[in-house]
């Protein structure tokens, strides 16, 4: 093959020396209590559960299992803080507390990044360069809104909602905490936040930071537990707002349990984004975009480009280059700064992914995985692509939440568009072409909340994020993200 | 009773409005609309679930074209609807009176309806500018957020405001590029069907607005649960019904818009925020480079 001659064979002649991030600068306690009313308090039942490092299955710490009484205590603390200092405080002063969180996060960024990677399995490069800086930026962005809300809702007054119960996933633990907490506080609410059960540690470190920042007690409460704890939060009668990021199936359950209440909700749910590559795209850049789209964070990304739609005339070229590029991906120790793909977040998620690998093959698709070795302990999945899939295949319609790409081809723009839109989801999409008019045609016609053109998986505090159709309700980020945390007066 | 030479008036058959046509309900069922004294005014189609499904198909089919129509065109069509309604002012007053509204109130309601259409006609090419944003991201990308219509909207419009309540819900949805399926007021359905005739004469593309008559109790579940409907609007449901609408709507993450307790004659019943209710925010990124 012609391109072979020019291929840069990094993995053959070159070896990467190990470049592990050190852990001597971090502190992880043996166990974490619940952060309620500005203090760390033991759970009522005295039960704790372990959180492990998915890259080696070793226990990192234990966190409290909150029950109904604990949630009630947290909601009461949040209500007290809301009625007391927080809703009475001058908005500009409220903002200054949020700025303070942003600055302290920047100061402690290295510790947060290290713990995020240990607890969740994502490459340190991503925690360090994406998750933690973005989380700090999110607080910094919303801090400034606190005293400017009148400009966000032209012609209308707004008021805060009260107590927000916030439930976040394990794929971007601290970042999702910041997406939830920052706008809620800026709009004058108080919060009870629950991190995912497999990734509670950076949320508990955030609790420490918030305590150190001197926020009035009860403004932010952080509780730990699994699904049952989350359900208790959703159903607590004194909660005014539910913010949830997670699966569409849990989103449905939440909506049904909220029916008949006046609780406001925002739901950021699943996705099955199409990354659409036209023949006139810059192919090498597009291949990088495909790689980033599906293998970023092991594919544990709700907006991941998990479907590749490639124009038939360039399909062979794109798929060849994709396979070549997959071979160069380094999978392994998430703490190594050279690692591209870290550990799958949990045994349970690995099982889900593996079940889809089987489903894909059973449906008749052809599976290709990169040939890399994976470590002996921990949870791992090689970068995987499926070709020969059809629109109705489950691996095309359902969210896998792993490093698994389903590849389809198309001939005309209309066919590509129809296929791109043909799932129940509508969170994100990508389009790659050098033609401006085609970009706008595609970005306008793809039914999804975030569209990346000639790029993918970019995030920013100023940029609203959220889904169409079954990918959720409401937006997070940007001016539009404020709407989730205020009542707009008639 | 009538003298031999008197002319017998021609009465109108009130039918439903689906995909730009006026069929009878496929079910062949009807219910009687009577005036306050019990005299029969009309046989009204008792629309069925299948009528609703047909209407959703029509609305979905019309969505691509209507949502892509320019804001200027949508504004002109809204204005055209107002013109057509103004021209048939007396007919609508008469229909409202026939259904028990006082002449004075009826006249006010028709006036307010025309004005409401003009109000939204004017928003067609402006709400986007009010609610959009260019987002100053911390990287070399151009990033902007715009509103796009949610899709097909089902509407349970107010029972006690047969014309104004109907139009106050249809107008903000369609001016934003949505298509809709509406269940008319059950106790005052006449104006809804006559309004369909107004729409029909106003260059509103077939399927953009579909209007059914029928029983609220029978059809509410369908309006809330249909998997190809993107949003449901309801206006005067009891708490229990509202709860079931929320439950039914959850399966396909339908947006639920409650306009309970709205005073339709009031200025507070019109707003660009009503347009925004059935809009999605789409954010687009593109690199900036050489």
Coordinates of N, CA and C in Angstrom, one line a residue, chain A residues 198-416:
Chain A
X198 N -19.0 4.9 42.0 CA -17.6 4.4 41.7 C -16.6 5.5 41.7
X199 N -17.0 6.7 41.8 CA -16.1 7.9 41.7 C -16.4 9.0 42.7
X200 N -16.4 8.7 44.0 CA -16.8 9.7 44.9 C -15.7 10.6 45.4
X201 N -14.4 10.2 45.1 CA -13.3 10.9 45.9 C -13.1 12.4 45.6
X202 N -13.1 12.7 44.3 CA -12.9 14.2 44.0 C -14.1 15.0 44.5
X203 N -15.3 14.4 44.6 CA -16.4 15.2 45.2 C -16.1 15.4 46.7
X204 N -15.6 14.4 47.4 CA -15.3 14.6 48.8 C -14.1 15.6 49.0
X205 N -13.1 15.5 48.0 CA -12.1 16.5 48.1 C -12.6 17.9 47.8
X206 N -13.7 18.0 47.0 CA -14.3 19.3 46.7 C -15.0 19.8 48.0
X207 N -15.6 18.8 48.7 CA -16.2 19.2 50.0 C -15.2 19.8 50.9
X208 N -14.0 19.2 51.0 CA -13.0 19.8 51.8 C -12.6 21.2 51.4
X209 N -12.5 21.3 50.1 CA -12.2 22.6 49.5 C -13.2 23.7 49.9
X210 N -14.5 23.2 49.7 CA -15.6 24.2 50.0 C -15.6 24.6 51.5
X211 N -15.3 23.6 52.3 CA -15.1 23.9 53.8 C -14.0 24.9 54.0
X212 N -12.9 24.6 53.3 CA -11.7 25.5 53.5 C -12.0 26.9 52.9
X213 N -12.9 27.0 51.9 CA -13.2 28.2 51.2 C -14.1 29.1 52.1
X214 N -14.6 28.5 53.2 CA -15.5 29.2 54.1 C -16.9 29.5 53.6
X215 N -17.4 28.7 52.7 CA -18.8 28.9 52.3 C -19.7 28.7 53.5
X216 N -20.8 29.5 53.6 CA -21.7 29.3 54.7 C -22.1 27.8 54.8
X217 N -22.1 27.3 56.0 CA -22.5 25.8 56.1 C -23.8 25.5 55.5
X218 N -23.9 24.4 54.8 CA -25.2 24.0 54.2 C -25.4 24.5 52.8
X219 N -24.6 25.4 52.3 CA -24.9 25.9 50.9 C -24.6 24.7 50.0
X220 N -23.5 24.0 50.2 CA -23.2 22.8 49.4 C -23.1 21.6 50.4
X221 N -23.9 20.6 50.1 CA -23.8 19.4 50.9 C -23.5 18.2 49.9
X222 N -22.6 17.4 50.3 CA -22.2 16.3 49.4 C -22.4 15.0 50.1
X223 N -23.2 14.1 49.5 CA -23.6 12.9 50.1 C -23.2 11.7 49.1
X224 N -22.9 10.6 49.7 CA -22.5 9.5 48.8 C -23.4 8.3 49.0
X225 N -23.5 7.5 48.0 CA -24.3 6.3 48.0 C -24.6 5.9 46.5
X226 N -25.4 4.9 46.3 CA -25.7 4.4 45.0 C -27.1 4.9 44.5
X227 N -27.7 4.1 43.7 CA -29.0 4.5 43.1 C -30.1 4.7 44.1
X228 N -30.1 3.9 45.2 CA -31.2 4.1 46.2 C -31.1 5.5 46.9
X229 N -29.8 5.9 47.1 CA -29.6 7.2 47.7 C -30.1 8.3 46.8
X230 N -29.8 8.1 45.5 CA -30.2 9.1 44.5 C -31.8 9.2 44.5
X231 N -32.4 8.0 44.5 CA -33.9 8.0 44.5 C -34.5 8.7 45.7
X232 N -33.8 8.6 46.8 CA -34.3 9.3 48.0 C -34.2 10.8 47.8
X233 N -33.1 11.2 47.2 CA -33.0 12.6 46.9 C -34.1 13.2 46.0
X234 N -34.3 12.4 44.9 CA -35.3 12.8 44.0 C -36.7 12.9 44.6
X235 N -37.0 12.0 45.5 CA -38.3 11.9 46.1 C -38.5 12.8 47.4
X236 N -37.4 13.4 47.8 CA -37.5 14.2 49.1 C -38.5 15.4 48.8
X237 N -39.5 15.5 49.7 CA -40.5 16.5 49.4 C -40.0 18.0 49.5
X238 N -38.9 18.2 50.2 CA -38.5 19.6 50.3 C -37.4 20.0 49.3
X239 N -37.3 19.2 48.2 CA -36.3 19.6 47.2 C -37.1 20.3 46.1
X240 N -36.5 21.4 45.5 CA -37.2 22.2 44.5 C -36.8 21.9 43.1
X241 N -35.6 21.2 43.0 CA -35.1 21.1 41.7 C -34.2 19.8 41.6
X242 N -34.4 19.0 40.5 CA -33.5 17.9 40.3 C -32.7 18.1 39.1
X243 N -31.4 17.9 39.2 CA -30.5 17.9 38.1 C -29.8 16.5 38.0
X244 N -30.0 15.9 36.9 CA -29.4 14.5 36.8 C -28.7 14.4 35.5
X245 N -27.5 13.7 35.6 CA -26.8 13.3 34.4 C -26.6 11.8 34.5
X246 N -27.0 11.1 33.4 CA -26.9 9.7 33.5 C -27.7 9.0 32.3
X247 N -28.2 7.8 32.5 CA -28.8 7.1 31.4 C -30.2 7.6 31.2
X248 N -30.7 7.4 29.9 CA -32.0 7.7 29.6 C -33.0 6.9 30.4
X249 N -32.7 5.6 30.7 CA -33.6 4.8 31.4 C -33.8 5.3 32.8
X250 N -32.8 5.8 33.5 CA -32.9 6.3 34.8 C -33.6 7.7 34.7
X251 N -33.3 8.4 33.7 CA -34.0 9.7 33.5 C -35.5 9.6 33.4
X252 N -36.0 8.5 32.7 CA -37.4 8.2 32.7 C -38.0 8.0 34.0
X253 N -37.3 7.2 34.8 CA -37.8 6.9 36.2 C -37.9 8.1 37.0
X254 N -36.9 9.0 36.8 CA -36.9 10.3 37.6 C -38.1 11.1 37.2
X255 N -38.3 11.2 35.9 CA -39.4 12.1 35.4 C -40.7 11.5 35.9
X256 N -40.9 10.2 35.9 CA -42.1 9.6 36.4 C -42.3 9.9 37.9
X257 N -41.2 9.8 38.6 CA -41.4 10.1 40.1 C -41.6 11.5 40.4
X258 N -41.2 12.4 39.5 CA -41.4 13.8 39.7 C -42.8 14.3 39.3
X259 N -43.5 13.4 38.5 CA -44.9 13.8 38.0 C -45.8 14.1 39.2
X260 N -46.5 15.2 39.1 CA -47.4 15.5 40.2 C -46.8 16.4 41.3
X261 N -45.5 16.7 41.1 CA -44.8 17.6 42.0 C -44.5 18.9 41.2
X262 N -44.1 19.9 41.9 CA -43.7 21.1 41.2 C -42.2 21.2 41.1
X263 N -41.5 20.1 41.3 CA -40.0 20.2 41.2 C -39.6 20.4 39.7
X264 N -38.7 21.3 39.5 CA -38.1 21.6 38.2 C -37.1 20.5 38.0
X265 N -36.8 20.2 36.7 CA -35.8 19.2 36.5 C -35.0 19.6 35.2
X266 N -33.7 19.2 35.2 CA -32.9 19.1 34.0 C -32.3 17.7 33.9
X267 N -32.3 17.1 32.7 CA -31.8 15.8 32.6 C -30.8 15.8 31.4
X268 N -29.7 15.3 31.7 CA -28.7 15.2 30.6 C -28.4 13.7 30.5
X269 N -28.9 13.1 29.4 CA -29.0 11.6 29.3 C -28.1 11.1 28.2
X270 N -28.5 10.0 27.7 CA -27.7 9.2 26.7 C -27.5 9.8 25.4
X271 N -26.6 9.2 24.6 CA -26.4 9.7 23.2 C -25.9 8.6 22.3
X272 N -26.0 8.9 21.1 CA -25.4 7.9 20.1 C -25.0 8.8 18.9
X273 N -24.0 9.6 19.1 CA -23.7 10.6 18.1 C -23.1 10.1 16.8
X274 N -23.5 10.7 15.7 CA -22.9 10.3 14.4 C -21.8 11.3 14.1
X275 N -20.7 10.8 13.7 CA -19.6 11.6 13.2 C -19.6 11.4 11.7
X276 N -20.0 12.4 10.9 CA -20.2 12.2 9.5 C -19.0 12.8 8.7
X277 N -18.4 11.9 7.9 CA -17.2 12.3 7.2 C -17.5 12.3 5.7
X278 N -17.4 13.5 5.1 CA -17.6 13.6 3.7 C -16.3 13.4 2.9
X279 N -16.4 13.1 1.6 CA -15.2 12.8 0.8 C -14.3 14.0 0.7
X280 N -14.9 15.2 0.8 CA -14.0 16.4 0.7 C -13.4 16.9 2.0
X281 N -13.5 16.0 3.0 CA -13.0 16.4 4.3 C -11.4 16.3 4.3
X282 N -10.8 17.0 5.2 CA -9.3 16.7 5.4 C -9.3 15.4 6.1
X283 N -8.9 14.4 5.4 CA -9.1 13.0 5.9 C -8.3 12.8 7.2
X284 N -7.0 13.2 7.2 CA -6.2 12.9 8.3 C -6.7 13.6 9.6
X285 N -7.2 14.8 9.4 CA -7.8 15.5 10.6 C -9.1 14.8 11.0
X286 N -9.8 14.4 10.0 CA -11.1 13.7 10.3 C -10.8 12.4 11.1
X287 N -9.7 11.7 10.7 CA -9.4 10.4 11.4 C -9.0 10.8 12.9
X288 N -8.3 11.9 13.1 CA -8.0 12.3 14.5 C -9.3 12.6 15.2
X289 N -10.2 13.2 14.5 CA -11.5 13.5 15.1 C -12.3 12.3 15.5
X290 N -12.3 11.3 14.6 CA -13.0 10.1 14.9 C -12.4 9.4 16.1
X291 N -11.0 9.4 16.2 CA -10.3 8.8 17.3 C -10.7 9.5 18.6
X292 N -10.6 10.8 18.6 CA -10.9 11.6 19.7 C -12.4 11.4 20.1
X293 N -13.2 11.3 19.1 CA -14.7 11.3 19.3 C -15.1 10.0 20.0
X294 N -14.5 8.9 19.7 CA -14.9 7.6 20.4 C -14.0 7.1 21.4
X295 N -12.7 7.4 21.4 CA -11.8 6.8 22.4 C -11.4 7.8 23.5
X296 N -11.8 9.0 23.4 CA -11.6 10.0 24.5 C -12.3 9.4 25.8
X297 N -11.6 9.4 26.9 CA -12.2 8.9 28.1 C -12.8 7.5 28.0
X298 N -12.1 6.6 27.2 CA -12.5 5.2 27.0 C -13.9 5.1 26.4
X299 N -14.3 6.2 25.8 CA -15.7 6.2 25.2 C -16.8 6.4 26.3
X300 N -16.4 6.6 27.5 CA -17.4 6.9 28.6 C -17.8 8.3 28.5
X301 N -18.4 8.7 27.4 CA -18.8 10.0 27.1 C -20.2 10.0 26.5
X302 N -21.1 10.7 27.1 CA -22.5 10.7 26.6 C -22.6 11.2 25.2
X303 N -21.7 12.2 24.9 CA -21.7 12.8 23.5 C -20.7 12.2 22.6
X304 N -20.1 11.0 23.0 CA -19.1 10.3 22.2 C -19.6 10.1 20.7
X305 N -18.7 10.3 19.8 CA -19.0 10.0 18.4 C -18.9 8.5 18.2
X306 N -20.0 7.8 18.6 CA -20.0 6.3 18.7 C -20.4 5.7 17.4
X307 N -20.9 6.6 16.5 CA -21.3 6.1 15.1 C -20.4 6.9 14.1
X308 N -19.8 6.2 13.2 CA -19.1 6.8 12.1 C -19.9 6.6 10.9
X309 N -20.2 7.7 10.2 CA -20.9 7.7 8.9 C -19.9 8.3 7.9
X310 N -19.4 7.4 7.0 CA -18.3 7.9 6.1 C -18.8 7.7 4.7
X311 N -18.5 8.8 3.9 CA -19.0 8.7 2.5 C -18.3 7.6 1.8
X312 N -19.1 6.9 1.0 CA -18.6 5.6 0.4 C -17.3 5.7 -0.4
X313 N -17.1 6.9 -1.1 CA -15.9 7.0 -1.9 C -14.6 7.1 -1.1
X314 N -14.7 7.4 0.2 CA -13.5 7.5 1.0 C -13.5 6.5 2.1
X315 N -14.5 5.6 2.1 CA -14.7 4.7 3.3 C -13.4 3.8 3.5
X316 N -12.9 3.2 2.4 CA -11.8 2.3 2.6 C -10.6 3.1 3.1
X317 N -10.3 4.2 2.6 CA -9.2 5.0 3.0 C -9.3 5.4 4.5
X318 N -10.5 5.9 4.8 CA -10.7 6.3 6.2 C -10.6 5.1 7.2
X319 N -11.2 4.0 6.8 CA -11.1 2.9 7.8 C -9.7 2.3 7.9
X320 N -8.9 2.3 6.8 CA -7.5 1.9 6.8 C -6.7 2.8 7.8
X321 N -6.9 4.1 7.6 CA -6.2 5.0 8.4 C -6.6 4.9 9.9
X322 N -7.9 4.7 10.1 CA -8.4 4.5 11.4 C -7.7 3.4 12.1
X323 N -7.6 2.2 11.4 CA -7.0 1.1 12.0 C -5.5 1.3 12.3
X324 N -4.9 2.0 11.4 CA -3.4 2.3 11.6 C -3.3 3.2 12.8
X325 N -4.2 4.2 12.9 CA -4.1 5.1 14.1 C -4.4 4.4 15.4
X326 N -5.4 3.5 15.3 CA -5.8 2.7 16.5 C -4.6 1.9 17.1
X327 N -3.7 1.5 16.1 CA -2.6 0.7 16.5 C -1.6 1.5 17.4
X328 N -1.6 2.8 17.1 CA -0.6 3.7 17.9 C -1.1 4.1 19.2
X329 N -2.4 3.8 19.5 CA -3.0 4.3 20.8 C -2.3 3.5 21.9
X330 N -2.0 4.2 23.0 CA -1.4 3.5 24.1 C -2.4 3.3 25.2
X331 N -2.7 2.0 25.5 CA -3.7 1.7 26.5 C -2.9 1.1 27.7
X332 N -3.3 1.5 28.8 CA -2.6 1.0 30.0 C -2.7 2.0 31.2
X333 N -1.7 1.9 32.0 CA -1.7 2.7 33.3 C -2.2 4.1 33.1
X334 N -3.4 4.4 33.7 CA -3.9 5.8 33.5 C -3.0 6.8 34.1
X335 N -2.2 6.4 35.1 CA -1.3 7.4 35.7 C -0.1 7.8 34.9
X336 N 0.1 7.0 33.8 CA 1.2 7.3 32.9 C 0.8 8.5 32.0
X337 N 1.7 9.5 31.9 CA 1.4 10.6 31.1 C 1.3 10.3 29.6
X338 N 1.8 9.2 29.2 CA 1.8 8.8 27.8 C 0.5 8.1 27.4
X339 N -0.2 7.7 28.4 CA -1.4 6.8 28.1 C -2.5 7.5 27.4
X340 N -3.0 6.9 26.4 CA -4.1 7.5 25.6 C -5.5 6.9 26.1
X341 N -5.5 5.7 26.5 CA -6.7 5.0 26.9 C -6.5 4.3 28.2
X342 N -7.3 4.7 29.2 CA -7.1 4.2 30.5 C -8.0 3.0 30.8
X343 N -8.4 2.9 32.1 CA -9.2 1.7 32.5 C -10.7 2.0 32.3
X344 N -11.4 0.9 32.0 CA -12.8 1.0 32.1 C -13.2 1.3 33.5
X345 N -14.3 2.1 33.7 CA -14.5 2.6 35.1 C -14.9 1.6 36.1
X346 N -15.5 0.5 35.7 CA -15.9 -0.5 36.7 C -16.1 -1.9 36.0
X347 N -16.1 -2.9 36.9 CA -16.3 -4.2 36.4 C -17.7 -4.3 35.7
X348 N -18.7 -3.6 36.3 CA -20.0 -3.7 35.8 C -20.1 -3.0 34.4
X349 N -19.4 -1.9 34.2 CA -19.4 -1.3 32.9 C -18.6 -2.1 31.9
X350 N -17.6 -2.7 32.3 CA -16.8 -3.6 31.4 C -17.7 -4.7 30.9
X351 N -18.5 -5.3 31.8 CA -19.4 -6.3 31.4 C -20.5 -5.8 30.4
X352 N -21.0 -4.6 30.6 CA -21.9 -4.0 29.6 C -21.3 -3.9 28.3
X353 N -20.0 -3.4 28.2 CA -19.4 -3.2 27.0 C -19.1 -4.6 26.3
X354 N -18.7 -5.5 27.1 CA -18.4 -6.8 26.5 C -19.7 -7.5 25.9
X355 N -20.8 -7.2 26.6 CA -22.1 -7.8 26.1 C -22.4 -7.2 24.8
X356 N -22.1 -5.9 24.6 CA -22.4 -5.3 23.3 C -21.4 -5.8 22.2
X357 N -20.2 -6.1 22.6 CA -19.2 -6.7 21.6 C -19.8 -8.0 21.1
X358 N -20.4 -8.7 22.0 CA -21.0 -10.0 21.6 C -22.2 -9.7 20.7
X359 N -23.0 -8.8 21.1 CA -24.3 -8.4 20.4 C -23.9 -8.0 19.0
X360 N -22.9 -7.2 18.9 CA -22.5 -6.7 17.5 C -22.1 -7.8 16.6
X361 N -21.3 -8.8 17.2 CA -20.9 -9.9 16.4 C -22.0 -10.8 16.0
X362 N -22.9 -11.0 17.0 CA -24.1 -11.9 16.8 C -25.0 -11.3 15.7
X363 N -25.0 -9.9 15.6 CA -25.8 -9.3 14.6 C -25.2 -9.3 13.2
X364 N -24.0 -9.9 13.2 CA -23.4 -10.1 11.9 C -22.3 -9.0 11.5
X365 N -22.0 -8.1 12.4 CA -21.0 -7.1 12.1 C -19.6 -7.7 12.3
X366 N -18.7 -7.0 11.6 CA -17.3 -7.5 11.7 C -16.6 -6.6 12.7
X367 N -16.0 -7.3 13.7 CA -15.3 -6.5 14.7 C -13.8 -6.5 14.5
X368 N -13.2 -5.3 14.7 CA -11.8 -5.2 14.7 C -11.3 -4.5 16.0
X369 N -10.3 -5.1 16.6 CA -9.7 -4.4 17.8 C -8.2 -4.2 17.6
X370 N -7.7 -3.1 18.2 CA -6.3 -2.9 18.1 C -5.6 -4.0 18.8
X371 N -4.3 -4.3 18.4 CA -3.6 -5.5 18.8 C -2.9 -5.3 20.2
X372 N -3.0 -4.1 20.8 CA -2.2 -3.8 22.0 C -2.5 -4.8 23.1
X373 N -1.5 -4.9 24.0 CA -1.7 -5.7 25.2 C -2.4 -4.9 26.2
X374 N -3.1 -5.6 27.1 CA -3.7 -4.8 28.3 C -3.2 -5.4 29.6
X375 N -3.1 -4.6 30.6 CA -2.6 -5.1 31.9 C -3.4 -6.3 32.4
X376 N -2.8 -7.0 33.3 CA -3.4 -8.2 33.8 C -4.5 -8.0 34.8
X377 N -4.3 -7.0 35.7 CA -5.4 -6.7 36.6 C -6.0 -5.4 36.2
X378 N -7.2 -5.1 36.7 CA -8.0 -3.9 36.3 C -8.9 -4.3 35.2
X379 N -9.7 -3.2 34.7 CA -10.7 -3.4 33.7 C -10.3 -2.7 32.4
X380 N -10.3 -3.5 31.4 CA -9.7 -2.9 30.1 C -10.6 -3.3 28.9
X381 N -10.6 -2.5 28.0 CA -11.2 -2.8 26.7 C -10.4 -2.2 25.6
X382 N -10.0 -3.0 24.6 CA -9.2 -2.5 23.5 C -10.1 -1.7 22.6
X383 N -9.5 -0.7 22.0 CA -10.2 0.1 21.0 C -10.9 -0.8 20.0
X384 N -12.1 -0.6 19.7 CA -12.9 -1.5 18.9 C -13.7 -0.8 17.8
X385 N -13.7 -1.3 16.6 CA -14.6 -0.8 15.6 C -15.4 -2.0 15.0
X386 N -16.6 -1.6 14.6 CA -17.4 -2.6 13.9 C -17.7 -2.1 12.5
X387 N -17.5 -2.9 11.5 CA -17.9 -2.5 10.1 C -19.0 -3.5 9.7
X388 N -19.7 -3.2 8.6 CA -20.8 -4.1 8.1 C -22.0 -4.0 9.1
X389 N -22.3 -2.9 9.7 CA -23.4 -2.8 10.5 C -24.6 -2.1 9.8
X390 N -25.8 -2.4 10.2 CA -26.9 -1.7 9.5 C -27.6 -0.8 10.6
X391 N -28.5 0.0 10.1 CA -29.1 1.1 10.9 C -29.9 0.5 12.1
X392 N -30.5 -0.7 11.9 CA -31.3 -1.2 12.9 C -30.5 -2.0 14.0
X393 N -29.2 -2.2 13.7 CA -28.4 -3.0 14.7 C -28.4 -2.3 16.1
X394 N -28.4 -3.1 17.1 CA -28.4 -2.6 18.4 C -27.2 -1.7 18.7
X395 N -26.1 -2.1 18.1 CA -24.8 -1.3 18.4 C -24.9 0.0 17.6
X396 N -25.9 0.2 16.7 CA -26.1 1.5 16.1 C -27.1 2.3 16.8
X397 N -28.1 1.7 17.5 CA -29.2 2.4 18.1 C -28.9 2.6 19.6
X398 N -28.2 1.8 20.3 CA -28.1 1.9 21.7 C -26.7 2.4 22.2
X399 N -26.8 3.1 23.3 CA -25.5 3.7 23.8 C -24.7 2.6 24.5
X400 N -23.5 2.5 24.2 CA -22.6 1.4 24.7 C -21.8 2.0 25.9
X401 N -21.3 3.2 25.7 CA -20.5 3.9 26.7 C -19.2 3.3 26.9
X402 N -18.6 3.0 25.8 CA -17.2 2.3 25.9 C -16.5 2.6 24.5
X403 N -15.3 2.2 24.4 CA -14.5 2.5 23.2 C -14.9 1.6 22.0
X404 N -16.1 1.8 21.6 CA -16.7 0.9 20.5 C -17.3 1.8 19.5
X405 N -16.8 1.7 18.3 CA -17.3 2.5 17.2 C -18.1 1.7 16.1
X406 N -19.3 2.1 15.8 CA -20.0 1.4 14.7 C -19.9 2.2 13.4
X407 N -19.5 1.6 12.4 CA -19.2 2.3 11.1 C -20.2 1.9 10.0
X408 N -20.8 3.0 9.4 CA -21.7 2.8 8.3 C -21.2 3.8 7.2
X409 N -21.7 3.5 6.0 CA -21.3 4.4 4.9 C -22.6 5.0 4.3
X410 N -22.4 6.0 3.5 CA -23.5 6.7 2.8 C -23.0 7.2 1.5
X411 N -23.9 7.5 0.6 CA -23.5 8.1 -0.7 C -23.8 9.5 -0.8
X412 N -25.1 9.9 -0.5 CA -25.4 11.3 -0.7 C -25.6 12.0 0.7
X413 N -25.5 13.3 0.7 CA -25.7 14.1 1.9 C -27.0 13.7 2.6
X414 N -28.1 13.6 1.8 CA -29.4 13.3 2.4 C -29.4 11.9 3.1
X415 N -28.7 10.9 2.5 CA -28.6 9.6 3.1 C -27.8 9.7 4.4
X416 N -26.7 10.4 4.4 CA -25.9 10.6 5.6 C -26.7 11.3 6.7

